[in-house]
XYZ file of C-alpha atoms in Angstrom:
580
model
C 64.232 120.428 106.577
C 67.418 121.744 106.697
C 68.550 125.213 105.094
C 71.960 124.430 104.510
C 74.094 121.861 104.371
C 78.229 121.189 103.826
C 79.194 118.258 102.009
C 82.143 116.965 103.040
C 83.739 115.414 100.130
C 84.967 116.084 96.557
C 84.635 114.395 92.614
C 81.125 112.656 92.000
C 79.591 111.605 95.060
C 80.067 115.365 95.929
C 78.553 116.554 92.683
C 75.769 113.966 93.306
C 74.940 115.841 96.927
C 74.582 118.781 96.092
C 72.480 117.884 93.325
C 69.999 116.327 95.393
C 70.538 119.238 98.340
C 68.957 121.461 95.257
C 66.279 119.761 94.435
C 65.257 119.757 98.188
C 66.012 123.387 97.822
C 68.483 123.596 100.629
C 72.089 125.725 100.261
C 75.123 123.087 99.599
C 78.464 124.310 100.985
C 81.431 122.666 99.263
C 85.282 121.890 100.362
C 88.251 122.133 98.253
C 91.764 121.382 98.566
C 94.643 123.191 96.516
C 94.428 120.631 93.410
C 90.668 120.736 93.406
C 90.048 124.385 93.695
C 88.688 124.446 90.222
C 86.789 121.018 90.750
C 83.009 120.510 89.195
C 81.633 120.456 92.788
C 83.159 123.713 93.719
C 81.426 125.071 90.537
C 78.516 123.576 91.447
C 77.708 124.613 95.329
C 76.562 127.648 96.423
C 79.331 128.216 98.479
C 82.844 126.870 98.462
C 85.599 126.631 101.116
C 89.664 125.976 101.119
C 90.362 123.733 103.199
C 94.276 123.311 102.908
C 96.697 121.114 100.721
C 96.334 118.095 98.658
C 97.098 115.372 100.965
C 93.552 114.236 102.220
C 95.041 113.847 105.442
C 95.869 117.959 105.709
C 92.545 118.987 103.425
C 89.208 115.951 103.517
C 90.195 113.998 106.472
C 91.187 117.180 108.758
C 87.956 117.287 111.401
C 89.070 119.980 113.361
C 88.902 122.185 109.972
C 85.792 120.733 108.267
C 83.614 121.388 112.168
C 84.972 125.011 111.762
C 84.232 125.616 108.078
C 80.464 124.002 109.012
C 79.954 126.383 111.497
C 81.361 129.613 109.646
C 79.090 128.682 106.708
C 76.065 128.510 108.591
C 75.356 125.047 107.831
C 73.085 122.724 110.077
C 73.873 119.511 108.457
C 77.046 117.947 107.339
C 77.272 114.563 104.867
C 80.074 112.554 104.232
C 79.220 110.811 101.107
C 81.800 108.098 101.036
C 85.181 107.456 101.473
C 87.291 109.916 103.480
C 85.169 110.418 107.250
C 81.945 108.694 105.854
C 82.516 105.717 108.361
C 84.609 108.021 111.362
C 82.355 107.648 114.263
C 85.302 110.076 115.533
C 83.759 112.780 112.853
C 80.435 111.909 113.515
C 80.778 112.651 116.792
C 82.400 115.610 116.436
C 79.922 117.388 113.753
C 77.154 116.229 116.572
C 79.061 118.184 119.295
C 79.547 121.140 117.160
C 75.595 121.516 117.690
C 75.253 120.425 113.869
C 73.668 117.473 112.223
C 75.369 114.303 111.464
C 73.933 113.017 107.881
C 74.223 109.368 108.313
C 73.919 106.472 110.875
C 74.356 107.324 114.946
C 78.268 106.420 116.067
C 77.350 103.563 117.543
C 75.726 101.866 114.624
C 79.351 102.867 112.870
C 81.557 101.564 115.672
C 79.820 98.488 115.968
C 79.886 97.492 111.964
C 83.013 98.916 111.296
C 84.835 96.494 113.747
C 84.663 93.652 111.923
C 85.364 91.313 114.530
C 82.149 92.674 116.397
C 79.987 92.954 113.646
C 80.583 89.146 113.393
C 79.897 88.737 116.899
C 76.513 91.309 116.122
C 75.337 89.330 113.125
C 75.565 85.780 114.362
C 73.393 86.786 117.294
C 70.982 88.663 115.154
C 70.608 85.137 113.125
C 72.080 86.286 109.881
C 74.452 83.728 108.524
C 78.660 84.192 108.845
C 81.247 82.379 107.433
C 83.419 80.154 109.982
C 86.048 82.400 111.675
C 87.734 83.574 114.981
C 85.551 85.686 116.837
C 88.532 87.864 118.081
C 91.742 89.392 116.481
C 94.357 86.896 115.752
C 98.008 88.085 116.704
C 100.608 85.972 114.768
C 101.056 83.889 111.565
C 101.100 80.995 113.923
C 96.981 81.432 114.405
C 96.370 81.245 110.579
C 98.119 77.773 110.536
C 96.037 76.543 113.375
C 92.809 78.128 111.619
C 94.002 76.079 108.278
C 94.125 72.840 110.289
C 90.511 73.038 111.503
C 88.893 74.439 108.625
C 91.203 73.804 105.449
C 93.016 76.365 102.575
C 92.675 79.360 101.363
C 92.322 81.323 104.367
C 91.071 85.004 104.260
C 92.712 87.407 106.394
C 91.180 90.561 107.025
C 92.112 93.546 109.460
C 89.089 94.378 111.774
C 88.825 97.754 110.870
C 88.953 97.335 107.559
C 87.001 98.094 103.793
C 87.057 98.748 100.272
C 89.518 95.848 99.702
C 92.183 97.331 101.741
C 93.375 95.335 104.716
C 92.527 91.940 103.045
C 94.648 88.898 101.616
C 94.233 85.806 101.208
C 96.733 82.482 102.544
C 96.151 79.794 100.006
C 98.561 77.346 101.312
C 101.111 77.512 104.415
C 103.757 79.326 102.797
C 101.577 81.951 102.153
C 100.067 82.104 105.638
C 102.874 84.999 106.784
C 102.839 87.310 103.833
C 99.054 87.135 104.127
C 99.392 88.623 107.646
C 101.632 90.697 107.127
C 99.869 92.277 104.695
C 96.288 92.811 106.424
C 97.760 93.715 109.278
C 100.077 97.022 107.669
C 97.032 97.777 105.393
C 94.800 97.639 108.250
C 97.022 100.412 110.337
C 97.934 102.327 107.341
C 94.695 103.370 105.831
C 92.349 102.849 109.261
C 94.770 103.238 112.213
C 93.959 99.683 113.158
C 96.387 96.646 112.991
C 94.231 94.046 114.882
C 93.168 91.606 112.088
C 90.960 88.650 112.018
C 90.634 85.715 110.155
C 87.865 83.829 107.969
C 87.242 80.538 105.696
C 87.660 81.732 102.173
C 85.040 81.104 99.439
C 87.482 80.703 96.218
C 84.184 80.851 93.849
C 81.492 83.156 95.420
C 78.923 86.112 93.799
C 79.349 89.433 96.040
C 76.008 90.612 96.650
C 74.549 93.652 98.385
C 71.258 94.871 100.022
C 70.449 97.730 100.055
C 68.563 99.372 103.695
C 66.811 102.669 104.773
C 66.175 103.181 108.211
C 64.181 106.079 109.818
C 64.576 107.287 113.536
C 61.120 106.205 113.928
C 61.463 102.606 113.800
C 60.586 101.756 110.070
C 63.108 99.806 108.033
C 63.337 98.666 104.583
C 65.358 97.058 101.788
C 65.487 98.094 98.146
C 66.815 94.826 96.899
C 70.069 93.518 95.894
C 72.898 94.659 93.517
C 75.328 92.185 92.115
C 79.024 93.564 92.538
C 81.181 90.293 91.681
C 83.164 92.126 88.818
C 86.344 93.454 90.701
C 89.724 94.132 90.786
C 91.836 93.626 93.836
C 88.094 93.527 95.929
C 87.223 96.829 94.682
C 84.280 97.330 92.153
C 84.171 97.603 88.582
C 80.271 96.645 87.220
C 77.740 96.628 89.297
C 73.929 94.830 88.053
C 70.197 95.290 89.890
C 69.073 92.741 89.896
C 71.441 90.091 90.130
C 71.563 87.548 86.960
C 71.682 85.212 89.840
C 68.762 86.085 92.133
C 65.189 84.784 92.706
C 62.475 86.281 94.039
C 62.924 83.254 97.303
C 66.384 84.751 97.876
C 65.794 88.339 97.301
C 63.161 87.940 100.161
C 65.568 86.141 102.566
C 68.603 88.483 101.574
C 66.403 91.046 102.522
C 65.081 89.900 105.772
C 68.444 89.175 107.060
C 69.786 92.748 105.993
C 67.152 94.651 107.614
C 67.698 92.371 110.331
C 71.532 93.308 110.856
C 70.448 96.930 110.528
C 68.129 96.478 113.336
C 70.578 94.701 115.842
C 72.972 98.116 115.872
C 69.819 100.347 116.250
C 70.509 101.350 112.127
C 68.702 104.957 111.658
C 70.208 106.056 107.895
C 70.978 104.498 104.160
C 73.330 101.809 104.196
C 74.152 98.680 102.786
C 74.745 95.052 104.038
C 76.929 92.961 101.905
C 76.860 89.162 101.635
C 79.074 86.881 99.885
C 77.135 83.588 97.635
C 78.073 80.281 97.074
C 76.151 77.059 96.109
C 72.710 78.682 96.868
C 73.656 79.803 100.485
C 74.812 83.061 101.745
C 76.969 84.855 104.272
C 77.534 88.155 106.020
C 80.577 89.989 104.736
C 80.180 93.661 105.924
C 77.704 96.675 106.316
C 78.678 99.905 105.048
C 77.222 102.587 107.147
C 76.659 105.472 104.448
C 76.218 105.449 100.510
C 77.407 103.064 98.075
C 79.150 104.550 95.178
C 77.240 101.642 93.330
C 73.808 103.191 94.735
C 72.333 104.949 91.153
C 71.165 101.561 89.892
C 68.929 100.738 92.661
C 67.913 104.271 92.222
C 67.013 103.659 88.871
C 65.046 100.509 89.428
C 63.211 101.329 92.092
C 62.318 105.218 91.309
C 63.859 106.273 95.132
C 66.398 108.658 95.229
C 68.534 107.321 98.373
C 70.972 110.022 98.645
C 67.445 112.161 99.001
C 66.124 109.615 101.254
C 68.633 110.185 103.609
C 68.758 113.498 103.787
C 65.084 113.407 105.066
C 65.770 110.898 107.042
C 68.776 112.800 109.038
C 66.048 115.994 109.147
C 63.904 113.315 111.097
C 61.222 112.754 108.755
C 59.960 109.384 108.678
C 60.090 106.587 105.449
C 57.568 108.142 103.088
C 57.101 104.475 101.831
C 56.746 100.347 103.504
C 58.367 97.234 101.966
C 55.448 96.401 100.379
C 55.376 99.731 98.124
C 59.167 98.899 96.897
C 59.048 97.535 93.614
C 61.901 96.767 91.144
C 60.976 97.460 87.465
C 63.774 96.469 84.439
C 67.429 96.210 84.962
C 69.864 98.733 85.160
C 74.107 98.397 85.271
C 76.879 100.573 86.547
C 80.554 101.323 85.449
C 83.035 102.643 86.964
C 85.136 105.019 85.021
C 88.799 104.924 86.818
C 92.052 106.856 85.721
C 93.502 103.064 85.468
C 95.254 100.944 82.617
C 93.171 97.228 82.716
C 95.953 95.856 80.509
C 98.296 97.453 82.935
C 96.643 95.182 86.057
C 94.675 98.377 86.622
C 97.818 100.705 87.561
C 96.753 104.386 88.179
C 96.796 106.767 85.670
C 96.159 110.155 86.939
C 96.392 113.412 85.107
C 94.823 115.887 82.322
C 91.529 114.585 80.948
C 92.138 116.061 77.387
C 88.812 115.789 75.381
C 85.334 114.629 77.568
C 82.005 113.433 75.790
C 79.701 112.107 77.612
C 76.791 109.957 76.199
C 73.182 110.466 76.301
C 70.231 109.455 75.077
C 67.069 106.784 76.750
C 68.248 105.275 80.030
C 71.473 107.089 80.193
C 72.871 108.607 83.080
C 76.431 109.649 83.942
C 77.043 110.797 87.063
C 80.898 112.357 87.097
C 83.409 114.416 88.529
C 84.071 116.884 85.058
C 81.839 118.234 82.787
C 84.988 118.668 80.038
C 88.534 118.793 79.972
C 89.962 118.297 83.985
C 92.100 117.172 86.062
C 92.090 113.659 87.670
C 94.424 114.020 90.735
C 97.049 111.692 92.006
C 95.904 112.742 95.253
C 92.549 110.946 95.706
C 90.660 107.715 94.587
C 90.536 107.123 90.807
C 87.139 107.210 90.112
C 86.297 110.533 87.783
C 83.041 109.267 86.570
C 79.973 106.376 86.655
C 77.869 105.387 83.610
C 74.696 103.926 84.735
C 72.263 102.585 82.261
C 68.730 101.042 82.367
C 66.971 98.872 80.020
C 63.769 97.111 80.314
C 65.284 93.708 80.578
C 69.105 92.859 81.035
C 69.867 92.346 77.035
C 68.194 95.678 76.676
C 70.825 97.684 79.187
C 73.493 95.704 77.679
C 72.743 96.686 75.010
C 72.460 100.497 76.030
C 75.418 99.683 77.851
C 77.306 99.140 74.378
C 75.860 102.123 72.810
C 76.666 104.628 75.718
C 79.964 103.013 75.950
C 80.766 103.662 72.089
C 79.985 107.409 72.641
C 81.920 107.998 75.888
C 85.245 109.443 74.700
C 88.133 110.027 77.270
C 91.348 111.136 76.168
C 94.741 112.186 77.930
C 94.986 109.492 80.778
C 94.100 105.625 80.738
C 90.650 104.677 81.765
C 88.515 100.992 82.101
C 86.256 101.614 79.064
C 88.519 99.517 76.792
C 87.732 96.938 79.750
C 83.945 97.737 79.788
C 84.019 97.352 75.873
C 85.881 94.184 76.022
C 83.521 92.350 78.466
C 80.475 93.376 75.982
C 81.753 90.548 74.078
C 82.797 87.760 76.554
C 80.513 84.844 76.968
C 80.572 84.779 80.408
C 79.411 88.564 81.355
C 76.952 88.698 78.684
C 75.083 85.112 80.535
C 75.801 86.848 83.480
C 77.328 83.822 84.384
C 80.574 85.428 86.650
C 82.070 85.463 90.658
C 84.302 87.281 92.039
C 87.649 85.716 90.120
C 85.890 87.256 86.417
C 89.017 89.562 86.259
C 91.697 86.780 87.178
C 90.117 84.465 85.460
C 89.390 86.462 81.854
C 91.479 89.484 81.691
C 93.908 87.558 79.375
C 91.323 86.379 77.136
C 90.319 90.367 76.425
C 92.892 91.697 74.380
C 93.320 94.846 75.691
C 96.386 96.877 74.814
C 98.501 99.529 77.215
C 97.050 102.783 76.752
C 99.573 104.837 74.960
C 101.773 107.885 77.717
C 99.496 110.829 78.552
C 101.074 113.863 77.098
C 98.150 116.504 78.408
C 99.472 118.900 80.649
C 97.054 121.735 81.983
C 97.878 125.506 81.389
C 100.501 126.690 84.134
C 98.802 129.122 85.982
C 100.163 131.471 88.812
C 98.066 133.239 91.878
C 98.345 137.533 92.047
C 96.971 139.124 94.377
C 94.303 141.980 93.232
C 92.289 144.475 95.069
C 88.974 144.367 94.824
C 86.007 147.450 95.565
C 82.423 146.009 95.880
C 80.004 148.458 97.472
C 82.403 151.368 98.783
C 84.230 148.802 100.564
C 87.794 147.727 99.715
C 88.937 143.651 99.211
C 91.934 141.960 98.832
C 91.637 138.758 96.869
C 94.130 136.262 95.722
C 93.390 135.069 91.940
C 94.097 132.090 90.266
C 94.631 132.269 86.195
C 96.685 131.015 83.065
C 99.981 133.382 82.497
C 100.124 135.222 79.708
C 102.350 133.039 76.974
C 105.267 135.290 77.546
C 105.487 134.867 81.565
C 105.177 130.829 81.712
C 108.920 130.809 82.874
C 108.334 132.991 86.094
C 109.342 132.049 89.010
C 106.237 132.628 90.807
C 103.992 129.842 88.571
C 102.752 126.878 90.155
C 104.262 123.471 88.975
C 102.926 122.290 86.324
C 100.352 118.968 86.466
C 102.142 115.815 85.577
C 99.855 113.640 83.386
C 101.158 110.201 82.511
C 103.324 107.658 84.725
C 105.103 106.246 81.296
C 106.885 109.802 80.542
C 107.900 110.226 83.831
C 109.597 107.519 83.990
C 111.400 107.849 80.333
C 112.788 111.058 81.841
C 114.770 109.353 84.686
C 118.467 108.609 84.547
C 119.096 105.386 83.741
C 119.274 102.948 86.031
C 117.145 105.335 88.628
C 113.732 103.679 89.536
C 111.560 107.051 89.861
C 108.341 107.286 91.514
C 105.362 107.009 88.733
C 103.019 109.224 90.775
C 102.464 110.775 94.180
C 102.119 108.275 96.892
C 103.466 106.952 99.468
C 105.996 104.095 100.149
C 104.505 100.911 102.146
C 107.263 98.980 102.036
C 110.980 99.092 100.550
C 112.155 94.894 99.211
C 116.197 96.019 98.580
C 118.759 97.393 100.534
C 121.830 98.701 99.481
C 124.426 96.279 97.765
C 121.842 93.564 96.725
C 121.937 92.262 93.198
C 118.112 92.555 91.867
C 117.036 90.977 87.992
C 115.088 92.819 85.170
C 111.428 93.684 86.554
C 112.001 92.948 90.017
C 110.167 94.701 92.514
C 112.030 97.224 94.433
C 109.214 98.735 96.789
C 105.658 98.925 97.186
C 103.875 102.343 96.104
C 100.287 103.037 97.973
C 98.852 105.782 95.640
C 94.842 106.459 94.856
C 94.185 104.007 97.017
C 95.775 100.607 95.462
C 99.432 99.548 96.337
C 101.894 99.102 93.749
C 104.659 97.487 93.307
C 108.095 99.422 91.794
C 110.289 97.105 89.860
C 113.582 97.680 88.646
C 114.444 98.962 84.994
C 117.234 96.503 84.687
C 119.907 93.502 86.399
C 122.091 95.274 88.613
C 123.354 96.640 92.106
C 121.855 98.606 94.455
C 124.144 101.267 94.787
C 121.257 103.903 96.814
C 117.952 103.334 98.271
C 117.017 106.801 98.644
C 113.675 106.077 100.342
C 112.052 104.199 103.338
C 108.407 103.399 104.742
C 106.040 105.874 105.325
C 107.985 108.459 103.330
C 105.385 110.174 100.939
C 107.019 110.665 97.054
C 105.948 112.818 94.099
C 105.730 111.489 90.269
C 109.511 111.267 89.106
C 111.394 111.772 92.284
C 114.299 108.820 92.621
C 113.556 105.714 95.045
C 116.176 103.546 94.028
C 119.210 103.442 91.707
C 120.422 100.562 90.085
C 123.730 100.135 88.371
């Protein structure tokens, strides 16, 4: 086993690491960037590194700065949780030349399922069932016309490369057949380098099911079962269920067979997940995600294995202390997603100053989150802070504990989902477990939920001095980060201070200036200079924790300045457009 081990990530899935690295009693070694030096899972590690600014792309995603801070910590090991490098062959490449261990599936395996063009081309000759589609990138509109003719609206277009809901959209009819392009195709290079995109038939009505594989470097291979993830918002997750409401034991054991089965055709040697889409009692192949699922604590807690554990041993080359026949699912457990987003908003970002933090407790309640009290949610990242996972013995029992933890959770200074979570505890459909993937379209108006009001939190402004230090005889210089004193917090040298809700930005600009609600970075900019625009209109697009945006004016008017363009990254309140 391994004696130490960097984790090379931040918020929860971090946390949930180095958690399990402790209970296997090995060192953790955490990274940090500027906004997160005072994060939980810096706390929580027994060491912790800088690892430059905010931007992921100078701080998380940098390789050439994570392989050095593995090696000057002494670690043998690095994981990637998810997100960020979990799915960079590139990385995993690189930790394995460093001489270290890679904490996750070989490169190849991630090559060959992240392309999902191959994967397609994999799967079908492994025998597990695809949906109809071109078996190689498509390079024009023109191709999804041509694709519509032979197999009929909506079309799904997805970029090869692609994940997490980003580099997907959907043509439902031929005028949409450009935009739809268009739009997988600058998602696709934006967020994975990749522009190639691909294209598929596209179930309107289908359950999004996942399986759930461990496979050792000694051959074995298993699947814990499925999780139901059809509750989402632009094809990202919101409520997760194991097992599915819709599942029998006939499908569970095909599902199964035909995961394990992909795993096996790319030589599979770590955790993952293969996800399939279900419609009319048949299903398909959508992706495999080489590393863990944020989702993953609820097949934990129905099956008594810890994955993230499990893999870990796994990477140390132990094999599968267990066969498929000794997996066994007992009661029902559910997962929600706790996101610095406003559902009556359409899920627009909220980042800033958690305020006040309870968690709940109690039976069959665990939380697995980012804070442990008052914090800071950055624009910076993902907006996921925290998970509440629940387990009953029976599903009317965890909804039930579902309600009750739910009632207890309190969250105040930024927008969150748990009015959304609370709302769906009372709609028909959820509670029958009757839902697909369109449950948000189809029932968000029917919830009632009300725009949270503006976050007015703002941290403590805090300034760094430097301080020298004796320990031992021997002289330090350190570099201290604190609150000023209330007579210094106009100094020049204090940081800027935390901006915590969108809606007061915004109030602050002049008027008739469309500012920026949050850090971010422009996709796309709809005016140009001299164009009338109406009320609401949408001015540009805004990529920021992970979800695009759109900007829309303040008024009717002129463009009199467009003071932006694409790929130019913005801060909360600086001007985009003005409008006069």
């Amino acid at each position: 086993m391994f004696g130490k081990v960097l984790v090379a990530n931040r918020g929860e899935i971090a946390v949930r690491v180095i958690r399990a690295c402790r209970e296997l009693g090995i060192a953790s070694v955490a990274v940090y960037s500027d906004v997160d030096r005072e994060a939980l899972h810096t706390a929580l590690a027994d060491e912790a590194y800088h690892i430059g600014p905010a931007p992921a792309a100078e701080s998380y995603l940098n390789v050439e700065r994570l392989v050095e801070v593995a090696r000057r910590s002494g670690a043998e090991a690095v994981h990637p949780g998810y997100g960020f490098l979990a799915e960079s062959a590139a990385f995993a490449r690189a930790v394995r030349e460093a001489g270290l261990v890679w904490i996750g599936p070989h490169p190849g395996a991630i090559e060959a399922m992240g392309s999902k063009v191959e994967s397609r081309r994999i799967m079908s000759g492994a025998g597990v069932p695809i949906t109809p589609g071109t078996e190689k990138p498509v390079t024009s509109p023109k191709a999804v016309l041509e694709f519509a003719a032979e197999y009929g609206y909506p079309v799904a277009v997805k970029a090869s490369a692609g994940g997490g809901g980003k580099g997907f959209a959907v043509a439902r009819d031929e005028s949409e057949a450009a935009a739809a392009f268009e739009r997988a195709s600058r998602e696709g290079e934006a967020y994975f380098g990749d522009g190639a995109v691909y294209l598929e038939k596209y179930l309107p009505h289908p359950r999004h099911i996942e399986i759930q594989v461990i496979c050792d470097r000694h051959g074995n291979a298993v699947h814990l079962g499925e999780r139901d993830c059809s509750i989402q918002r632009r094809h990202q997750k919101l409520v997760e269920e194991c097992p599915s409401p819709a599942m029998t034991p006939e499908m569970r054991g095909r599902m199964g067979e035909a995961a394990v089965a992909a795993a096996r055709a790319v030589g599979y040697d770590s955790v993952g997940t293969v996800e399939f889409l279900v419609q009319g009692g048949e299903f398909y192949f959508l992706e495999m995600n080489t590393r863990v699922q944020v989702e993953h604590p609820i097949t934990e807690e129905v099956t008594g294995i810890d994955i993230v554990q499990t893999g870990i041993r796994v990477a140390a080359g132990e094999p599968l202390p267990f066969a498929q026949e000794d997996v066994g699912w007992r009661g029902h457990a559910i997962e929600v997603r706790l996101n610095a987003e406003d559902p009556a908003r359409d899920f627009a970002p909220s980042p800033g100053m958690v305020t006040t933090y309870a968690e709940p407790g109690g039976p069959g309640v665990r939380v697995d989150s980012s804070l442990r009290g008052p914090g800071l949610v950055p624009e910076s990242y993902d907006p996921l802070f925290a998970k509440l996972i629940v387990r009953g013995g029976d599903r009317r029992e965890a909804l039930a504990r579902l309600g009750r933890a739910l009632a207890e959770f309190r969250v105040e200074g930024i927008a969150t989902t748990l009015p959304f979570f609370r709302a769906i505890l009372d709609e028909e459909s959820f509670v029958a477990g009757d839902y697909t993937t369109g449950y948000v379209a189809e029932r968000m108006g029917n919830l009632g939920l009300e725009p949270a009001p503006a976050a007015g939190g703002a941290p403590p402004e805090k300034e760094s001095r430097e301080l020298e230090v004796e320990v031992e005889g021997r002289l330090f210089r350190v570099r201290v980060f604190g609150e000023l004193p209330a007579g210094e917090r106009s100094g020049a040298r204090r940081s800027p201070a935390r901006r915590g809700g969108g809606a007061s930005r915004r109030a602050s600009a002049a008027e008739g200036t469309v500012a920026s609600p949050m850090q971010g970075t422009i996709v796309k900019v709809l005016v140009e200079e001299g164009q009338e625009v109406e009320a609401d209109e949408p001015v540009c697009v805004l990529e920021a924790m992970k979800m695009e945006s759109e900007i829309r004016s303040p008024k009717s008017g002129r463009v009199v300045k467009v003071a932006v363009g694409p790929g130019q990254t913005v801060r909360g309140g600086d001007p985009l457009v003005v409008v006069e």
